[in-house]
Short mmCIF file of C-alpha atoms in Angstrom, two decimals:
data_model
loop_
_atom_site.label_atom_id
_atom_site.label_comp_id
_atom_site.label_asym_id
_atom_site.label_seq_id
_atom_site.Cartn_x
_atom_site.Cartn_y
_atom_site.Cartn_z
CA UNK A 1 -118.57 -85.29 109.09
CA UNK A 2 -116.83 -82.70 106.60
CA UNK A 3 -114.86 -80.82 109.20
CA UNK A 4 -111.44 -79.51 109.35
CA UNK A 5 -108.45 -81.79 110.24
CA UNK A 6 -108.00 -82.41 113.84
CA UNK A 7 -106.05 -84.97 116.00
CA UNK A 8 -109.20 -86.92 116.94
CA UNK A 9 -112.33 -88.19 114.98
CA UNK A 10 -115.41 -88.11 117.18
CA UNK A 11 -117.95 -90.74 116.09
CA UNK A 12 -121.62 -90.48 116.85
CA UNK A 13 -123.07 -93.19 114.79
CA UNK A 14 -124.85 -90.58 112.49
CA UNK A 15 -122.44 -88.40 110.47
CA UNK A 16 -119.32 -90.41 109.44
CA UNK A 17 -118.51 -90.03 105.77
CA UNK A 18 -115.97 -91.51 103.16
CA UNK A 19 -113.47 -88.46 103.28
CA UNK A 20 -113.50 -88.25 107.19
CA UNK A 21 -112.91 -92.08 107.49
CA UNK A 22 -109.93 -92.12 105.00
CA UNK A 23 -108.55 -89.04 106.50
CA UNK A 24 -108.82 -90.60 110.04
CA UNK A 25 -106.74 -93.66 108.91
CA UNK A 26 -104.28 -91.80 106.53
CA UNK A 27 -103.46 -89.25 109.22
CA UNK A 28 -103.59 -91.78 112.16
CA UNK A 29 -106.22 -89.68 114.01
CA UNK A 30 -107.43 -90.88 117.53
CA UNK A 31 -110.99 -92.18 117.68
CA UNK A 32 -113.29 -91.19 120.33
CA UNK A 33 -116.99 -91.62 120.88
CA UNK A 34 -119.54 -88.96 122.04
CA UNK A 35 -120.36 -89.32 125.94
CA UNK A 36 -124.01 -89.38 125.09
CA UNK A 37 -123.49 -92.37 122.82
CA UNK A 38 -121.91 -94.39 125.61
CA UNK A 39 -125.13 -93.85 127.74
CA UNK A 40 -127.37 -95.35 124.94
CA UNK A 41 -124.67 -98.36 124.64
CA UNK A 42 -125.09 -98.91 128.39
CA UNK A 43 -129.07 -98.75 128.35
CA UNK A 44 -129.38 -101.32 125.49
CA UNK A 45 -126.70 -103.46 127.07
CA UNK A 46 -128.99 -103.80 129.96
CA UNK A 47 -131.70 -105.07 127.92
CA UNK A 48 -129.54 -107.75 126.49
CA UNK A 49 -128.68 -108.91 130.12
CA UNK A 50 -132.17 -108.99 130.79
CA UNK A 51 -132.88 -111.23 127.87
CA UNK A 52 -130.09 -113.77 128.88
CA UNK A 53 -131.16 -113.73 132.51
CA UNK A 54 -134.86 -114.55 131.79
CA UNK A 55 -133.99 -117.02 128.97
CA UNK A 56 -136.21 -115.29 126.27
CA UNK A 57 -135.73 -116.85 122.91
CA UNK A 58 -133.49 -114.26 120.99
CA UNK A 59 -131.52 -114.95 117.77
CA UNK A 60 -127.87 -115.27 118.55
CA UNK A 61 -128.21 -114.31 122.21
CA UNK A 62 -130.03 -117.11 123.68
CA UNK A 63 -129.90 -119.33 120.41
CA UNK A 64 -127.56 -120.61 117.97
CA UNK A 65 -127.15 -118.79 114.57
CA UNK A 66 -128.02 -119.62 110.99
CA UNK A 67 -129.36 -122.81 110.36
CA UNK A 68 -128.74 -123.67 114.07
CA UNK A 69 -131.02 -120.88 115.04
CA UNK A 70 -133.48 -123.05 116.81
CA UNK A 71 -131.10 -124.65 119.30
CA UNK A 72 -131.07 -123.01 122.77
CA UNK A 73 -127.71 -121.54 124.45
CA UNK A 74 -128.40 -121.50 128.31
CA UNK A 75 -127.10 -118.71 130.44
CA UNK A 76 -124.37 -120.96 131.55
CA UNK A 77 -123.13 -121.75 128.43
CA UNK A 78 -123.16 -118.12 126.94
CA UNK A 79 -119.59 -117.15 127.45
CA UNK A 80 -118.27 -120.45 126.06
CA UNK A 81 -120.60 -120.42 123.06
CA UNK A 82 -119.56 -116.87 122.08
CA UNK A 83 -115.85 -118.01 122.31
CA UNK A 84 -116.51 -120.93 120.03
CA UNK A 85 -118.67 -119.04 117.52
CA UNK A 86 -116.01 -116.48 116.83
CA UNK A 87 -113.21 -118.84 116.62
CA UNK A 88 -115.10 -121.17 114.36
CA UNK A 89 -115.95 -118.50 111.82
CA UNK A 90 -112.43 -117.25 111.71
CA UNK A 91 -111.01 -119.95 109.41
CA UNK A 92 -107.89 -118.77 107.66
CA UNK A 93 -107.77 -118.64 103.86
CA UNK A 94 -104.31 -118.71 101.97
CA UNK A 95 -104.24 -115.71 99.66
CA UNK A 96 -104.42 -112.03 99.79
CA UNK A 97 -104.84 -110.15 103.10
CA UNK A 98 -106.10 -106.66 103.79
CA UNK A 99 -103.94 -103.69 104.07
CA UNK A 100 -103.56 -102.46 107.85
CA UNK A 101 -105.23 -99.21 106.78
CA UNK A 102 -108.15 -101.20 105.62
CA UNK A 103 -108.36 -103.16 108.79
CA UNK A 104 -108.26 -99.94 110.97
CA UNK A 105 -110.95 -98.40 108.70
CA UNK A 106 -113.06 -101.44 109.23
CA UNK A 107 -112.75 -101.14 112.90
CA UNK A 108 -113.76 -97.35 112.82
CA UNK A 109 -116.82 -98.37 110.92
CA UNK A 110 -117.81 -100.93 113.43
CA UNK A 111 -117.29 -98.57 116.43
CA UNK A 112 -119.29 -95.85 114.68
CA UNK A 113 -122.20 -98.38 114.44
CA UNK A 114 -121.93 -99.55 117.90
CA UNK A 115 -121.97 -96.11 119.17
CA UNK A 116 -125.66 -96.08 118.27
CA UNK A 117 -126.25 -98.53 120.79
CA UNK A 118 -128.59 -100.69 118.81
CA UNK A 119 -126.38 -103.77 118.68
CA UNK A 120 -126.30 -104.30 122.54
CA UNK A 121 -122.57 -104.70 123.05
CA UNK A 122 -121.20 -103.59 126.50
CA UNK A 123 -119.46 -100.34 126.96
CA UNK A 124 -116.39 -102.53 127.83
CA UNK A 125 -116.31 -103.89 124.50
CA UNK A 126 -116.59 -100.67 122.80
CA UNK A 127 -113.93 -99.26 125.04
CA UNK A 128 -111.58 -101.99 124.17
CA UNK A 129 -112.24 -101.46 120.61
CA UNK A 130 -111.53 -97.87 120.67
CA UNK A 131 -108.27 -98.42 122.65
CA UNK A 132 -107.38 -100.98 120.10
CA UNK A 133 -108.08 -98.78 117.15
CA UNK A 134 -106.06 -96.16 118.87
CA UNK A 135 -103.18 -98.41 118.99
CA UNK A 136 -102.60 -98.57 115.37
CA UNK A 137 -101.08 -102.00 115.33
CA UNK A 138 -103.65 -103.86 113.18
CA UNK A 139 -103.67 -107.75 112.84
CA UNK A 140 -103.28 -109.72 109.57
CA UNK A 141 -106.71 -110.34 108.15
CA UNK A 142 -107.71 -112.36 105.03
CA UNK A 143 -109.27 -110.41 102.17
CA UNK A 144 -111.75 -112.98 101.10
CA UNK A 145 -114.58 -115.29 102.95
CA UNK A 146 -117.64 -113.14 102.35
CA UNK A 147 -120.41 -113.61 100.00
CA UNK A 148 -121.89 -110.08 100.88
CA UNK A 149 -124.40 -110.97 103.74
CA UNK A 150 -121.90 -109.51 106.21
CA UNK A 151 -118.22 -110.09 106.18
CA UNK A 152 -118.20 -113.05 108.35
CA UNK A 153 -114.80 -114.60 107.89
CA UNK A 154 -112.65 -111.49 107.84
CA UNK A 155 -114.58 -109.95 110.85
CA UNK A 156 -114.38 -113.01 112.77
CA UNK A 157 -110.53 -113.04 112.42
CA UNK A 158 -110.54 -109.46 113.68
CA UNK A 159 -112.70 -110.38 116.66
CA UNK A 160 -110.38 -113.34 117.46
CA UNK A 161 -107.62 -110.66 117.75
CA UNK A 162 -109.73 -108.19 119.75
CA UNK A 163 -110.94 -110.83 122.22
CA UNK A 164 -107.40 -111.93 122.88
CA UNK A 165 -106.15 -108.65 123.88
CA UNK A 166 -105.25 -108.28 127.62
CA UNK A 167 -107.86 -105.68 128.10
CA UNK A 168 -110.69 -107.74 126.57
CA UNK A 169 -109.67 -110.65 128.77
CA UNK A 170 -109.54 -108.49 131.82
CA UNK A 171 -112.95 -107.24 131.32
CA UNK A 172 -114.30 -110.85 130.86
CA UNK A 173 -115.20 -110.31 127.22
CA UNK A 174 -116.98 -111.44 125.23
CA UNK A 175 -120.37 -111.24 126.80
CA UNK A 176 -123.61 -112.49 125.30
CA UNK A 177 -124.31 -111.43 121.72
CA UNK A 178 -120.95 -109.75 121.39
CA UNK A 179 -119.31 -111.92 119.09
CA UNK A 180 -122.32 -111.86 116.85
CA UNK A 181 -122.10 -108.19 116.45
CA UNK A 182 -118.37 -108.49 115.94
CA UNK A 183 -118.91 -110.52 112.90
CA UNK A 184 -122.27 -109.65 111.56
CA UNK A 185 -121.35 -106.43 109.74
CA UNK A 186 -120.30 -105.30 106.37
CA UNK A 187 -117.43 -103.21 107.62
CA UNK A 188 -114.61 -104.77 105.52
CA UNK A 189 -116.64 -103.90 102.34
CA UNK A 190 -117.54 -100.50 103.73
CA UNK A 191 -113.90 -99.40 104.57
CA UNK A 192 -112.63 -100.65 101.01
CA UNK A 193 -115.49 -98.97 99.30
CA UNK A 194 -114.72 -95.68 101.19
CA UNK A 195 -111.14 -95.82 100.14
CA UNK A 196 -112.36 -96.34 96.52
CA UNK A 197 -114.69 -93.55 96.70
CA UNK A 198 -111.91 -91.07 97.64
CA UNK A 199 -109.56 -92.60 94.85
CA UNK A 200 -112.34 -92.31 92.40
CA UNK A 201 -112.68 -88.65 92.74
CA UNK A 202 -108.83 -88.29 92.20
CA UNK A 203 -108.74 -90.50 89.06
CA UNK A 204 -111.95 -89.10 87.53
CA UNK A 205 -110.28 -85.58 87.88
CA UNK A 206 -107.36 -86.94 86.14
CA UNK A 207 -109.08 -88.37 83.19
CA UNK A 208 -110.51 -84.92 82.55
CA UNK A 209 -107.03 -83.61 82.47
CA UNK A 210 -105.93 -86.41 80.30
CA UNK A 211 -108.87 -85.67 77.93
CA UNK A 212 -107.81 -82.18 77.63
CA UNK A 213 -104.23 -83.14 76.80
CA UNK A 214 -105.26 -85.66 74.20
CA UNK A 215 -107.55 -82.95 72.51
CA UNK A 216 -104.51 -80.80 72.20
CA UNK A 217 -102.43 -83.87 70.87
CA UNK A 218 -105.11 -84.63 68.48
CA UNK A 219 -105.77 -80.97 67.49
CA UNK A 220 -109.35 -81.66 68.39
CA UNK A 221 -112.56 -79.56 67.85
CA UNK A 222 -113.54 -78.00 71.06
CA UNK A 223 -117.03 -77.16 70.27
CA UNK A 224 -118.12 -80.44 71.48
CA UNK A 225 -117.50 -79.24 75.12
CA UNK A 226 -118.80 -75.72 74.77
CA UNK A 227 -121.08 -74.22 76.94
CA UNK A 228 -123.78 -73.97 74.22
CA UNK A 229 -123.84 -77.81 74.01
CA UNK A 230 -124.23 -78.27 77.74
CA UNK A 231 -127.13 -75.74 77.86
CA UNK A 232 -129.33 -77.85 75.64
CA UNK A 233 -129.04 -81.10 77.66
CA UNK A 234 -129.51 -80.81 81.48
CA UNK A 235 -126.59 -83.08 82.62
CA UNK A 236 -124.76 -81.91 85.63
CA UNK A 237 -121.91 -84.42 85.24
CA UNK A 238 -121.50 -83.59 81.81
CA UNK A 239 -121.49 -79.95 82.54
CA UNK A 240 -118.97 -80.16 85.33
CA UNK A 241 -116.58 -82.36 83.06
CA UNK A 242 -116.75 -80.02 80.17
CA UNK A 243 -116.09 -76.84 82.58
CA UNK A 244 -113.04 -78.62 83.96
CA UNK A 245 -111.84 -79.50 80.50
CA UNK A 246 -112.28 -76.03 79.18
CA UNK A 247 -110.48 -74.74 82.31
CA UNK A 248 -107.46 -77.16 81.61
CA UNK A 249 -107.44 -75.91 78.01
CA UNK A 250 -107.65 -72.12 78.78
CA UNK A 251 -105.13 -70.18 76.74
CA UNK A 252 -104.98 -72.94 73.97
CA UNK A 253 -104.70 -71.93 70.32
CA UNK A 254 -107.43 -74.58 69.89
CA UNK A 255 -109.86 -72.00 70.91
CA UNK A 256 -109.09 -69.84 67.82
CA UNK A 257 -111.49 -70.13 64.76
CA UNK A 258 -110.69 -72.86 62.48
CA UNK A 259 -108.12 -74.33 64.66
CA UNK A 260 -109.50 -77.79 64.68
CA UNK A 261 -108.45 -80.10 61.89
CA UNK A 262 -111.85 -81.83 61.58
CA UNK A 263 -115.38 -80.48 61.36
CA UNK A 264 -116.17 -83.43 63.69
CA UNK A 265 -114.03 -85.64 65.75
CA UNK A 266 -114.51 -89.34 66.24
CA UNK A 267 -116.91 -89.93 69.10
CA UNK A 268 -114.40 -91.17 71.46
CA UNK A 269 -113.17 -87.50 71.37
CA UNK A 270 -116.57 -85.76 70.72
CA UNK A 271 -118.30 -87.58 73.65
CA UNK A 272 -115.47 -86.96 76.27
CA UNK A 273 -117.50 -84.85 78.48
CA UNK A 274 -120.74 -86.78 78.15
CA UNK A 275 -118.97 -90.13 79.10
CA UNK A 276 -116.88 -88.51 81.89
CA UNK A 277 -119.86 -86.62 83.19
CA UNK A 278 -122.07 -90.02 83.41
CA UNK A 279 -119.22 -91.71 85.28
CA UNK A 280 -118.82 -88.87 87.81
CA UNK A 281 -122.51 -89.01 88.32
CA UNK A 282 -122.26 -92.70 89.21
CA UNK A 283 -119.40 -92.03 91.54
CA UNK A 284 -121.45 -89.27 93.23
CA UNK A 285 -124.30 -91.71 93.76
CA UNK A 286 -121.95 -94.23 95.21
CA UNK A 287 -120.49 -91.76 97.57
CA UNK A 288 -124.11 -90.88 98.63
CA UNK A 289 -125.01 -94.32 99.33
CA UNK A 290 -121.59 -95.12 100.98
CA UNK A 291 -122.03 -92.13 103.46
CA UNK A 292 -125.50 -93.41 104.35
CA UNK A 293 -124.35 -96.91 104.92
CA UNK A 294 -121.39 -96.00 107.11
CA UNK A 295 -123.98 -94.85 109.50
CA UNK A 296 -126.50 -97.57 109.32
CA UNK A 297 -126.82 -100.83 111.49
CA UNK A 298 -125.89 -104.11 109.84
CA UNK A 299 -125.87 -106.16 113.06
CA UNK A 300 -128.54 -108.56 113.58
CA UNK A 301 -130.52 -108.60 115.71
CA UNK A 302 -131.00 -105.06 116.86
CA UNK A 303 -131.95 -104.48 120.62
CA UNK A 304 -135.09 -102.45 121.44
CA UNK A 305 -135.13 -101.52 125.30
CA UNK A 306 -139.04 -100.66 125.40
CA UNK A 307 -139.68 -104.28 125.03
CA UNK A 308 -136.66 -105.79 126.50
CA UNK A 309 -136.14 -107.72 123.33
CA UNK A 310 -134.29 -108.41 120.06
CA UNK A 311 -135.80 -107.95 116.51
CA UNK A 312 -134.03 -109.88 113.83
CA UNK A 313 -133.91 -108.28 110.45
CA UNK A 314 -131.64 -108.37 107.18
CA UNK A 315 -129.92 -104.99 107.33
CA UNK A 316 -126.67 -106.84 106.55
CA UNK A 317 -127.86 -107.48 102.94
CA UNK A 318 -125.64 -105.74 100.49
CA UNK A 319 -127.83 -105.39 97.49
CA UNK A 320 -127.74 -101.53 97.67
CA UNK A 321 -124.02 -101.60 97.99
CA UNK A 322 -123.57 -103.88 94.95
CA UNK A 323 -126.07 -102.09 92.65
CA UNK A 324 -123.70 -99.05 93.25
CA UNK A 325 -120.62 -101.11 92.80
CA UNK A 326 -121.90 -102.87 89.58
CA UNK A 327 -123.11 -99.31 88.13
CA UNK A 328 -119.64 -97.83 89.01
CA UNK A 329 -117.51 -100.41 87.49
CA UNK A 330 -119.52 -100.71 84.28
CA UNK A 331 -119.12 -96.90 84.23
CA UNK A 332 -115.22 -97.05 84.74
CA UNK A 333 -115.09 -99.95 81.85
CA UNK A 334 -116.95 -97.41 79.47
CA UNK A 335 -114.54 -94.65 80.27
CA UNK A 336 -111.56 -97.01 79.97
CA UNK A 337 -112.97 -98.21 76.60
CA UNK A 338 -112.99 -94.74 75.21
CA UNK A 339 -109.63 -94.17 76.44
CA UNK A 340 -108.60 -97.10 74.29
CA UNK A 341 -110.13 -95.70 71.28
CA UNK A 342 -108.31 -92.42 71.59
CA UNK A 343 -105.05 -94.03 72.46
CA UNK A 344 -105.29 -95.88 68.99
CA UNK A 345 -106.51 -92.85 66.96
CA UNK A 346 -103.75 -90.56 68.38
CA UNK A 347 -101.01 -92.78 66.50
CA UNK A 348 -103.29 -93.80 63.49
CA UNK A 349 -102.21 -91.74 60.50
CA UNK A 350 -105.95 -91.57 58.95
CA UNK A 351 -107.04 -89.84 62.11
CA UNK A 352 -104.05 -88.08 63.62
CA UNK A 353 -102.59 -86.72 60.49
CA UNK A 354 -99.19 -87.90 61.97
CA UNK A 355 -96.65 -90.27 60.72
CA UNK A 356 -97.43 -93.88 61.48
CA UNK A 357 -97.25 -94.80 65.16
CA UNK A 358 -95.89 -91.06 65.91
CA UNK A 359 -92.47 -92.21 64.80
CA UNK A 360 -89.82 -89.37 64.39
CA UNK A 361 -89.08 -90.28 60.86
CA UNK A 362 -91.88 -90.91 58.67
CA UNK A 363 -91.72 -94.50 57.29
CA UNK A 364 -88.93 -95.58 59.58
CA UNK A 365 -88.97 -99.08 60.83
CA UNK A 366 -88.07 -97.95 64.50
CA UNK A 367 -89.38 -95.27 66.83
CA UNK A 368 -92.67 -93.97 68.03
CA UNK A 369 -95.30 -95.31 70.55
CA UNK A 370 -96.17 -98.27 68.20
CA UNK A 371 -92.51 -99.40 68.37
CA UNK A 372 -92.87 -99.51 72.06
CA UNK A 373 -96.11 -101.52 72.03
CA UNK A 374 -97.83 -98.97 74.02
CA UNK A 375 -101.20 -99.56 72.35
CA UNK A 376 -101.07 -103.26 72.84
CA UNK A 377 -100.45 -102.86 76.57
CA UNK A 378 -103.21 -100.34 76.94
CA UNK A 379 -105.60 -102.87 75.19
CA UNK A 380 -104.61 -105.48 77.49
CA UNK A 381 -105.16 -103.34 80.52
CA UNK A 382 -108.53 -102.07 79.21
CA UNK A 383 -109.65 -105.65 78.45
CA UNK A 384 -109.01 -106.28 82.32
CA UNK A 385 -111.02 -103.24 83.31
CA UNK A 386 -113.92 -104.51 81.30
CA UNK A 387 -113.88 -108.01 82.69
CA UNK A 388 -114.00 -106.57 86.08
CA UNK A 389 -116.98 -104.54 85.22
CA UNK A 390 -119.21 -107.57 84.89
CA UNK A 391 -122.34 -107.34 87.01
CA UNK A 392 -122.05 -109.31 90.37
CA UNK A 393 -125.59 -108.86 91.83
CA UNK A 394 -127.44 -111.83 90.01
CA UNK A 395 -124.70 -114.42 90.67
CA UNK A 396 -126.34 -117.10 92.65
CA UNK A 397 -125.01 -117.68 96.17
CA UNK A 398 -126.62 -121.11 96.31
CA UNK A 399 -128.27 -122.63 99.37
CA UNK A 400 -126.11 -121.64 102.29
CA UNK A 401 -126.73 -122.64 106.03
CA UNK A 402 -129.04 -125.45 104.97
CA UNK A 403 -131.05 -123.04 102.84
CA UNK A 404 -131.59 -120.33 105.52
CA UNK A 405 -129.34 -117.99 103.78
CA UNK A 406 -130.39 -118.32 100.19
CA UNK A 407 -129.56 -114.85 98.82
CA UNK A 408 -126.67 -112.41 98.95
CA UNK A 409 -125.29 -109.16 97.51
CA UNK A 410 -121.64 -110.20 96.63
CA UNK A 411 -120.38 -106.76 97.78
CA UNK A 412 -116.99 -107.79 98.79
CA UNK A 413 -116.30 -109.33 95.39
CA UNK A 414 -117.74 -106.34 93.75
CA UNK A 415 -115.48 -103.89 95.76
CA UNK A 416 -112.44 -105.88 95.09
CA UNK A 417 -113.07 -105.90 91.42
CA UNK A 418 -113.72 -101.92 91.70
CA UNK A 419 -110.06 -101.73 93.56
CA UNK A 420 -108.69 -103.66 90.62
CA UNK A 421 -110.19 -101.28 88.23
CA UNK A 422 -108.83 -98.34 89.82
CA UNK A 423 -105.49 -99.62 90.23
CA UNK A 424 -105.42 -100.27 86.46
CA UNK A 425 -107.15 -97.05 85.64
CA UNK A 426 -103.90 -94.99 86.72
CA UNK A 427 -101.94 -97.15 84.29
CA UNK A 428 -104.52 -96.47 81.45
CA UNK A 429 -104.51 -92.76 82.17
CA UNK A 430 -100.65 -92.66 82.09
CA UNK A 431 -100.54 -94.28 78.61
CA UNK A 432 -103.04 -92.14 77.27
CA UNK A 433 -101.34 -89.03 78.83
CA UNK A 434 -98.02 -90.29 77.41
CA UNK A 435 -99.10 -90.93 73.80
CA UNK A 436 -101.06 -87.43 73.79
CA UNK A 437 -97.89 -85.64 75.12
CA UNK A 438 -96.12 -87.70 72.29
CA UNK A 439 -98.47 -86.42 69.70
CA UNK A 440 -98.13 -82.81 70.75
CA UNK A 441 -94.42 -83.04 70.47
CA UNK A 442 -94.59 -84.59 67.00
CA UNK A 443 -96.90 -81.43 66.06
CA UNK A 444 -94.20 -79.11 67.27
CA UNK A 445 -96.72 -76.97 68.98
CA UNK A 446 -95.24 -74.13 70.73
CA UNK A 447 -95.70 -74.36 74.60
CA UNK A 448 -97.34 -71.27 74.71
CA UNK A 449 -99.97 -72.22 72.27
CA UNK A 450 -100.95 -75.13 74.86
CA UNK A 451 -103.82 -74.73 77.28
CA UNK A 452 -102.23 -73.81 80.71
CA UNK A 453 -102.92 -77.11 82.52
CA UNK A 454 -101.94 -78.99 79.29
CA UNK A 455 -98.68 -77.16 79.32
CA UNK A 456 -97.93 -78.20 82.87
CA UNK A 457 -98.82 -81.54 82.14
CA UNK A 458 -96.56 -81.70 79.01
CA UNK A 459 -93.63 -80.26 81.03
CA UNK A 460 -94.13 -82.91 83.65
CA UNK A 461 -94.57 -85.92 81.33
CA UNK A 462 -92.28 -85.22 78.31
CA UNK A 463 -88.92 -85.68 80.03
CA UNK A 464 -90.10 -89.14 81.12
CA UNK A 465 -90.77 -90.39 77.57
CA UNK A 466 -87.96 -91.97 75.48
CA UNK A 467 -88.86 -89.92 72.42
CA UNK A 468 -85.87 -90.45 69.87
CA UNK A 469 -84.32 -93.11 71.92
CA UNK A 470 -86.95 -95.85 71.61
CA UNK A 471 -85.59 -99.36 72.02
CA UNK A 472 -82.11 -98.17 73.46
CA UNK A 473 -83.39 -99.58 76.60
CA UNK A 474 -86.54 -100.64 78.32
CA UNK A 475 -88.99 -98.11 79.01
CA UNK A 476 -90.83 -98.43 82.51
CA UNK A 477 -94.18 -96.78 82.90
CA UNK A 478 -93.87 -96.39 86.74
CA UNK A 479 -92.42 -92.87 86.65
CA UNK A 480 -95.30 -91.63 84.42
CA UNK A 481 -97.86 -93.11 86.63
CA UNK A 482 -96.29 -91.37 89.63
CA UNK A 483 -96.36 -88.18 87.73
CA UNK A 484 -99.92 -88.61 86.60
CA UNK A 485 -101.12 -89.16 90.14
CA UNK A 486 -99.20 -86.10 91.33
CA UNK A 487 -101.14 -84.21 88.35
CA UNK A 488 -104.52 -85.88 89.62
CA UNK A 489 -104.00 -84.18 93.00
CA UNK A 490 -103.82 -80.71 91.67
CA UNK A 491 -106.55 -81.48 89.07
CA UNK A 492 -109.06 -82.63 91.66
CA UNK A 493 -108.68 -78.92 93.09
CA UNK A 494 -109.66 -77.31 89.90
#
């Protein structure tokens, strides 16, 4: 759904994507559903009503759920059972809560799925959800409680909020199956992942810019990212990353013959486009998977009107999501690892050719980035990023629900760790950018000898660094982080 911005986002169940979802939340767009989708919702709801009226054994409609699936729920018990089911699953867990933007995004994801009609909810419930979403007043929802076989606990808490709205009570909600549909979904994981996809694009664009600034500060050899290198290895991500860095370095004196200090730089510099390109390809794959999953049906069972029946399945399984997340987090861990190597070598005289720690006066006991401990801070942050890169998929979930639920994908855990990596990635990028700018300053390179985008970055970051005043007061990285985020926005458009 890559359309221009408008006041409304129209959902059809088939063409929502990460960018449109994040834009809808960020710009407080109103949500609406295509009229023909409402017709499908009504048609399949009629099939659910038939199942209940005839007492046809159907999971979660006329029976219990999980290990209680073999126990019958009669037509007279349906309303009470649905309310008790949602309240029972909504146990509150002390700890972090979801941001309102994430809650609203999760609600939009559910509306999009329900618009396909396969869940069998009533038009009244869908209309209530749309109205609640457009109100923009979101409830407080716990951020944990899912093993990756639907986000049961967070979504049950959202369902309690929805079903206690005056509009829901006035419509006699919930009806049969509706609370199961509301909780049996990966909407929270999908919402968090969509935000991560958008942020990933920004951050990866920034790291290409940081790489260009670092090469300038290191007086590096640009041959490693030349078009000749890209032509002999067919890697689209590498090609794009190298092209972006060459663009950032346009006009640099480093393009002059014999400008590089070394015939061959350390691999953390030489493999910039190779590693960044591989990470970008992982991000592209994650985006493709997420865009597809935003338009799939997680709810179990699905309703098939032709047979007036319900078909049980396991579409709530998150293996595919977690595989993408595990790959993405390992890729970011690798990217951060190389950033850490460059951070150390930029201030290491044997590699940089500059004074120890980039101190202003060679041999001084004070001054420079080493005196500020920036390399140690970066190492600590990068260690955290690599810890969060550990795979989640093969962690055993145990025998849940008396052994009925004996496997799970852990996608919510995996996406939380991806978000932690992204939050930390901005700090690592800010540290590498700061040290690269510091090295550029120490080399006394004239501004007009720098690449155009490198020069712009230097001019944005240099005034924020305590060069020459190290230790006179505490240095806070927050302003630098804000500055690199602003640079990331413009870099993404390159």
